[in-house]
mmCIF file of C-alpha atoms in Angstrom:
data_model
loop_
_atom_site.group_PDB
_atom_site.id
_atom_site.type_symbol
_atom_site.label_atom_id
_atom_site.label_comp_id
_atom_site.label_asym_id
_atom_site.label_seq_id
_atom_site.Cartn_x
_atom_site.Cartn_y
_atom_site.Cartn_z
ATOM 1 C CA UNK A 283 0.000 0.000 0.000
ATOM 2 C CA UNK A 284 3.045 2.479 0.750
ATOM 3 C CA UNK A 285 3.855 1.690 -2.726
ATOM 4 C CA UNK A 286 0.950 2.405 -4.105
ATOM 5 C CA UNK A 287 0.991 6.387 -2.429
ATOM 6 C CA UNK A 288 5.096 6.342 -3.009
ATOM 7 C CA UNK A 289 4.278 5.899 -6.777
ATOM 8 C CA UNK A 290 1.135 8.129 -6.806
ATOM 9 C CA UNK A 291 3.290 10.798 -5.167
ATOM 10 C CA UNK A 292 5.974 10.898 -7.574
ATOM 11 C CA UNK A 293 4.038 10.835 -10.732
ATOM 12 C CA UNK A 294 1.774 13.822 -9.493
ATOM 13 C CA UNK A 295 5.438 15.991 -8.147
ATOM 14 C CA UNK A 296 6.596 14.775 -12.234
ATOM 15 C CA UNK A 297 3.500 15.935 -12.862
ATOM 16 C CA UNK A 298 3.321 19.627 -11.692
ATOM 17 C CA UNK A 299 6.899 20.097 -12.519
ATOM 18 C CA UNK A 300 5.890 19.506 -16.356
ATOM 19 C CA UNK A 301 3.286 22.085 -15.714
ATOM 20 C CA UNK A 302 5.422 24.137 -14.307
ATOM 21 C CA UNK A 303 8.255 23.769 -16.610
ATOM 22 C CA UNK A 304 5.582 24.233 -19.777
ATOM 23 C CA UNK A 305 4.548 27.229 -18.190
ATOM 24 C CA UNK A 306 7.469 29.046 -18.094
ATOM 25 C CA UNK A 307 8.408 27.484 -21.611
ATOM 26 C CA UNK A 308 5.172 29.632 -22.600
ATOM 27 C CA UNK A 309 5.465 32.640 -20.705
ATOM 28 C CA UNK A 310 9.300 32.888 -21.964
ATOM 29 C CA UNK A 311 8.139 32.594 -25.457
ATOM 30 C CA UNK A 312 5.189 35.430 -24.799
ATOM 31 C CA UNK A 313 7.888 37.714 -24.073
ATOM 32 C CA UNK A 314 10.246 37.223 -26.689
ATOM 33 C CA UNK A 315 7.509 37.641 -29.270
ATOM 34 C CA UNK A 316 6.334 40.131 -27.445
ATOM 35 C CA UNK A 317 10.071 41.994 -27.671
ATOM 36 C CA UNK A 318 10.796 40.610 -31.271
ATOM 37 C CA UNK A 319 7.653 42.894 -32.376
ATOM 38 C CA UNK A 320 9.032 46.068 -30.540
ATOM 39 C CA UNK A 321 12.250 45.725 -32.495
ATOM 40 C CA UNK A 322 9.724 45.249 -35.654
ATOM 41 C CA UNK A 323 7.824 48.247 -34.967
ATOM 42 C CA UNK A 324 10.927 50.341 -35.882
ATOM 43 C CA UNK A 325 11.713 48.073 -39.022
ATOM 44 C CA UNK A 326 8.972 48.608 -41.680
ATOM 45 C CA UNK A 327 6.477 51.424 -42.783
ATOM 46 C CA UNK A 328 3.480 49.702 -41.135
ATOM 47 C CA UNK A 329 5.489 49.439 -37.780
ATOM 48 C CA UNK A 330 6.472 53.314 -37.666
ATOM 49 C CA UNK A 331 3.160 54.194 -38.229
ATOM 50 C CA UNK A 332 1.841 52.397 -35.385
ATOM 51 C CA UNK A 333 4.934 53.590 -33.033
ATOM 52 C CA UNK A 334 3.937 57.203 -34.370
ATOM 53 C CA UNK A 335 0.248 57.239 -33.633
ATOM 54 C CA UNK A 336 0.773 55.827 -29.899
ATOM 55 C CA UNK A 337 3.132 58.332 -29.559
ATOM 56 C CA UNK A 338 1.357 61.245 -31.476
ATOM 57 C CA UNK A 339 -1.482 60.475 -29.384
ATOM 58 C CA UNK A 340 0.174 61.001 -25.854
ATOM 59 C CA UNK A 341 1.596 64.361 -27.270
ATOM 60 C CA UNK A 342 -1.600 65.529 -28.560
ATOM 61 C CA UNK A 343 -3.334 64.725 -25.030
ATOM 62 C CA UNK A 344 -0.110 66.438 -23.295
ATOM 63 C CA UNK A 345 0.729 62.950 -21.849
ATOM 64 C CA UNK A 346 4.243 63.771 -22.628
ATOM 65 C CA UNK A 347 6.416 66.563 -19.929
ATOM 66 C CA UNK A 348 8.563 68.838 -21.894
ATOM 67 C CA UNK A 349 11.343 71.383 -21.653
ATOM 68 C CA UNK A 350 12.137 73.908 -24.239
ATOM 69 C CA UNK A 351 13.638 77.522 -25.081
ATOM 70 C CA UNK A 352 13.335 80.442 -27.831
ATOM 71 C CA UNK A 353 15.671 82.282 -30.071
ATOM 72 C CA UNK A 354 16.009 84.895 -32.496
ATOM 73 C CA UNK A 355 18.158 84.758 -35.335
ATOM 74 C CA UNK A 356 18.165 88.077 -38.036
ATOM 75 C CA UNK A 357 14.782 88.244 -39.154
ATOM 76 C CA UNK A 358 13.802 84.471 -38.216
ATOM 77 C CA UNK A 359 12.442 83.370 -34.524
ATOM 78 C CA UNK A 360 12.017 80.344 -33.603
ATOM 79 C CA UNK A 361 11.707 77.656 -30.428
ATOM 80 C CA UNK A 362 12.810 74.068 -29.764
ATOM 81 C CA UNK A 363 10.887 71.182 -27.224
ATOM 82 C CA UNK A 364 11.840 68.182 -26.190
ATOM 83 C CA UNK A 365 9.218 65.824 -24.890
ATOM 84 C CA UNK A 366 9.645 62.816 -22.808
ATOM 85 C CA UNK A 367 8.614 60.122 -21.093
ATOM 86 C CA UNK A 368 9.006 58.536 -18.102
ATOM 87 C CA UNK A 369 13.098 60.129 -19.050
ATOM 88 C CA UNK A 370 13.203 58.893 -22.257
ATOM 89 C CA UNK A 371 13.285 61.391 -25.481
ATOM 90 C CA UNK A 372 10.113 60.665 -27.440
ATOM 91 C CA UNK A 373 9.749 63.961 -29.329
ATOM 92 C CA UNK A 374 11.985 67.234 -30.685
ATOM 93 C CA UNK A 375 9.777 70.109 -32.272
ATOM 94 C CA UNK A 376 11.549 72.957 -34.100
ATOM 95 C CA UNK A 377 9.267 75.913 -35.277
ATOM 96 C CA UNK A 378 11.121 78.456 -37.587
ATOM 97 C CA UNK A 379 8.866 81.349 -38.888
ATOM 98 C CA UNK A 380 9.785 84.899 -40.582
ATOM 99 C CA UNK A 381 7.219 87.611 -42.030
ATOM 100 C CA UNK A 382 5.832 85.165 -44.767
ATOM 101 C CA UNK A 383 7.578 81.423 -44.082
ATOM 102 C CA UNK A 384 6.808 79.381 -41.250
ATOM 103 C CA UNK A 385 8.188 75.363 -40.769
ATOM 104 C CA UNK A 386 7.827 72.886 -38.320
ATOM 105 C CA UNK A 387 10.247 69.991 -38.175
ATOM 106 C CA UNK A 388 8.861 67.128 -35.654
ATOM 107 C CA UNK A 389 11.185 64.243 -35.120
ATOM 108 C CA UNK A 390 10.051 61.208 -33.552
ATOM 109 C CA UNK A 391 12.569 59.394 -31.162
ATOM 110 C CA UNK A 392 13.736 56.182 -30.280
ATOM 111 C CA UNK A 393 16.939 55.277 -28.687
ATOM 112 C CA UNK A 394 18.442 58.814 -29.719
ATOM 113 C CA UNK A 395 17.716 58.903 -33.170
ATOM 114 C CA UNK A 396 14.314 59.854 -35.185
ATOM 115 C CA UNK A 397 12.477 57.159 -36.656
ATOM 116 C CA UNK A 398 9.945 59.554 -38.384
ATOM 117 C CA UNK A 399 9.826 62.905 -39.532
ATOM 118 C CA UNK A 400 7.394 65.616 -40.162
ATOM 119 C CA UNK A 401 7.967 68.502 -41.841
ATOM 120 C CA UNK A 402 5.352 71.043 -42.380
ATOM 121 C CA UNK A 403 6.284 74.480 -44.507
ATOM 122 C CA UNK A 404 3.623 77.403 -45.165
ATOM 123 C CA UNK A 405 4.221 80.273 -47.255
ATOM 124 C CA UNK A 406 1.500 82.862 -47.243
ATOM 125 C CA UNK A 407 1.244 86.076 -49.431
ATOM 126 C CA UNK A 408 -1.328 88.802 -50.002
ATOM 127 C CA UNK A 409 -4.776 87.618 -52.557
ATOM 128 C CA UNK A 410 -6.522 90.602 -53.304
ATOM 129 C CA UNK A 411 -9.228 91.868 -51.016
ATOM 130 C CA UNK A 412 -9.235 95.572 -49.852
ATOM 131 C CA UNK A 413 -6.648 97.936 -48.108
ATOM 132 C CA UNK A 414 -8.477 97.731 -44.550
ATOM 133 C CA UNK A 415 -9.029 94.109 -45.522
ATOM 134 C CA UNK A 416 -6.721 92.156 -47.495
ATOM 135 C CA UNK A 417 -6.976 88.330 -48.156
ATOM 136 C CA UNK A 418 -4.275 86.029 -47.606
ATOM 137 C CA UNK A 419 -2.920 82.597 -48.910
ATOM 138 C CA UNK A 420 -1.095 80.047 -47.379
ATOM 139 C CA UNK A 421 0.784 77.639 -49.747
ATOM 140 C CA UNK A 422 1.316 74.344 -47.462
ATOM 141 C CA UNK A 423 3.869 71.564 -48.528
ATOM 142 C CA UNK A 424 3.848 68.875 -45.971
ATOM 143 C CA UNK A 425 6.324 65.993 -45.844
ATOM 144 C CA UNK A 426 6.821 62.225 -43.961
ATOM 145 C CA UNK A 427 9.893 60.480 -44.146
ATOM 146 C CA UNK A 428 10.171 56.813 -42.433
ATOM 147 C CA UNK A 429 13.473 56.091 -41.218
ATOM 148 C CA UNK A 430 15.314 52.542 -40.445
ATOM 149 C CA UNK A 431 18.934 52.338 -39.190
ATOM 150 C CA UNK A 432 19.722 55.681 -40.140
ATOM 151 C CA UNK A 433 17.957 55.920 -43.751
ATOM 152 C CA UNK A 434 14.847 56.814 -45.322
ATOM 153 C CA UNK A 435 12.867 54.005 -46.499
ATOM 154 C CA UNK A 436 9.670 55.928 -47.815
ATOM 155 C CA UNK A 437 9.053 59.906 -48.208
ATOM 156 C CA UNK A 438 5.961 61.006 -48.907
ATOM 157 C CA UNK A 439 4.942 65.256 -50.341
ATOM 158 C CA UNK A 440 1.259 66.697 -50.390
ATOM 159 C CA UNK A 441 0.575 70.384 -51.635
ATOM 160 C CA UNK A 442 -2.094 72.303 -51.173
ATOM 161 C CA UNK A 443 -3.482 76.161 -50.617
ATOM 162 C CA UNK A 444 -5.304 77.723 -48.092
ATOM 163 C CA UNK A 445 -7.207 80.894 -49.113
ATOM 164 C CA UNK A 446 -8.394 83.138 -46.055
ATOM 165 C CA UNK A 447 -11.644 84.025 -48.048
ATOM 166 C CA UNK A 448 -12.690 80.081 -48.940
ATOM 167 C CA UNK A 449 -14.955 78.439 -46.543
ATOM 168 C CA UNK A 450 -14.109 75.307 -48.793
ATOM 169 C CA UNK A 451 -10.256 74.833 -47.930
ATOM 170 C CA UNK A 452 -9.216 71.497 -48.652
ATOM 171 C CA UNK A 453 -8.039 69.248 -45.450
ATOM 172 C CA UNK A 454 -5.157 67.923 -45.171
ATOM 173 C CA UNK A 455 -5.884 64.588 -44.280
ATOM 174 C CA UNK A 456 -7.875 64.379 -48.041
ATOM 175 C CA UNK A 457 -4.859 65.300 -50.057
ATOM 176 C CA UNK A 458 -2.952 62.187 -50.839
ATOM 177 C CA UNK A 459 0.306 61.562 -50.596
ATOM 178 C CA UNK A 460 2.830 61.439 -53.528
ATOM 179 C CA UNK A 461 6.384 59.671 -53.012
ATOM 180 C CA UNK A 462 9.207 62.024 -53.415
ATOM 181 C CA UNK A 463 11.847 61.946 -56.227
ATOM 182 C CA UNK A 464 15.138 63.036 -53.173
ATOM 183 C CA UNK A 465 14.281 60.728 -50.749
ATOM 184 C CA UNK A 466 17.078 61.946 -48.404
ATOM 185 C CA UNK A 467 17.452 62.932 -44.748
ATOM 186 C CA UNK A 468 20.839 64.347 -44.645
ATOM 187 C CA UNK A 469 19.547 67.922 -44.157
ATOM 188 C CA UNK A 470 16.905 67.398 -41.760
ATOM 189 C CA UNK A 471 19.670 65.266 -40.114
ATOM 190 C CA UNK A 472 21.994 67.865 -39.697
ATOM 191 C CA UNK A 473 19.211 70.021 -37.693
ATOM 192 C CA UNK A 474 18.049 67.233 -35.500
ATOM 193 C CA UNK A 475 21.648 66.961 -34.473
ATOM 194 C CA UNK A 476 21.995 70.209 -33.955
ATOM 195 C CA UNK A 477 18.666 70.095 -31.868
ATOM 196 C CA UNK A 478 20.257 67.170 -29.976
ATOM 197 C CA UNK A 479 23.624 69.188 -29.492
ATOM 198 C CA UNK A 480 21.432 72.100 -27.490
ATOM 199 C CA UNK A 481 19.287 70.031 -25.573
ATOM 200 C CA UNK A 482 20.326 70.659 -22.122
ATOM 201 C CA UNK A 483 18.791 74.750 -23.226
ATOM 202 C CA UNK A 484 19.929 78.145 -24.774
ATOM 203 C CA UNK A 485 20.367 80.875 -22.261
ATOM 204 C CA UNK A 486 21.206 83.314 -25.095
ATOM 205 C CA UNK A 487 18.596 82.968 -27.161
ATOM 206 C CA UNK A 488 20.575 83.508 -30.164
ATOM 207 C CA UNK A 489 20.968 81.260 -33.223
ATOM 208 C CA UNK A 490 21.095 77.711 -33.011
#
């Protein structure tokens, strides 16, 4: 009979050990999947996108804390902001505007170095009207360029106007996108290191 419950012990602690031991075989694989599609969100179009609207979406509902500074430089003015989380560098803005040119350069971060950029330029100039009411134009060229290991995979251009007397401007978000003949980053590189280079602040608030 002490057989019997010797045996019936032993197969039930081999038992729960091959639970166990499948268990942890599974969990173990969860999170290695689980980190082998992190490292794939930064590896293709469809994965940047998806890294950019999480992130996009915290720094739209001010999820993200930030530290910044201004500067003038000749006839241009412009600020910088750096937005992070939890201490990690998400986000670098750069605004740039003068009488009649404005540009925003938004660099999405990971590990140091952007993994998406947009760049949105307006130009605006008088369109008629009268003296003590003139009407105005903005000519918008927006750009997207999706970045792995350094270099631009994809860049995308949309055009458009924006006419101060319309009440039918065309949205953005209707004008497709058309891929760009100088898919390059090596300006807008230069700028985001020179971003990077002034992060800690300006207390001079001249050019960058």
């Amino acid at each position: 009979m002490k057989k019997v419950f010797l045996i019936s012990g032993l197969l039930f602690i081999f038992s729960c050990k091959k639970d166990i031991e499948h268990k942890v075989s599974d969990l173990g694989s969860k999170v290695k999947s689980h980190s082998l599609n992190i490292d794939n969100n930064f590896n293709s179009v469809d994965g940047i996108k998806q890294e950019y609207s999480s992130v996009n979406s915290k720094l739209l509902a001010k999820k993200l804390d930030s530290v910044g500074f201004e500067y003038e430089c000749e006839e241009m003015s412009g600020n910088v902001v750096y937005y992070s989380e939890k201490g990690k560098l998400k986000v670098v803005k750069h605004f740039q505007a003068d009488s009649h040119f404005s540009s925003t350069e938004t660099y999405f971060v990971n590990d140091g170095k952007p993994y998406f950029i947009f760049q949105d330029e307006t130009v605006w100039s008088f369109d008629g009207g009268l003296p003590d009411k003139p009407e105005t134009k903005d000519e918008v060229k927006e750009k997207r360029y999706y970045i792995v290991d350094n270099q631009a995979i994809q860049c995308l251009e949309k055009e458009y106007t924006l006419k101060s007397n319309s009440s039918n401007n065309p949205k953005s978000e209707n004008i497709p996108n058309k891929e760009m003949k100088n898919c390059s980053i090596e300006e807008l590189q230069k700028s985001f290191d020179i971003l990077m280079k002034n992060k800690g602040g300006r207390s001079d608030g001249k050019c960058l």
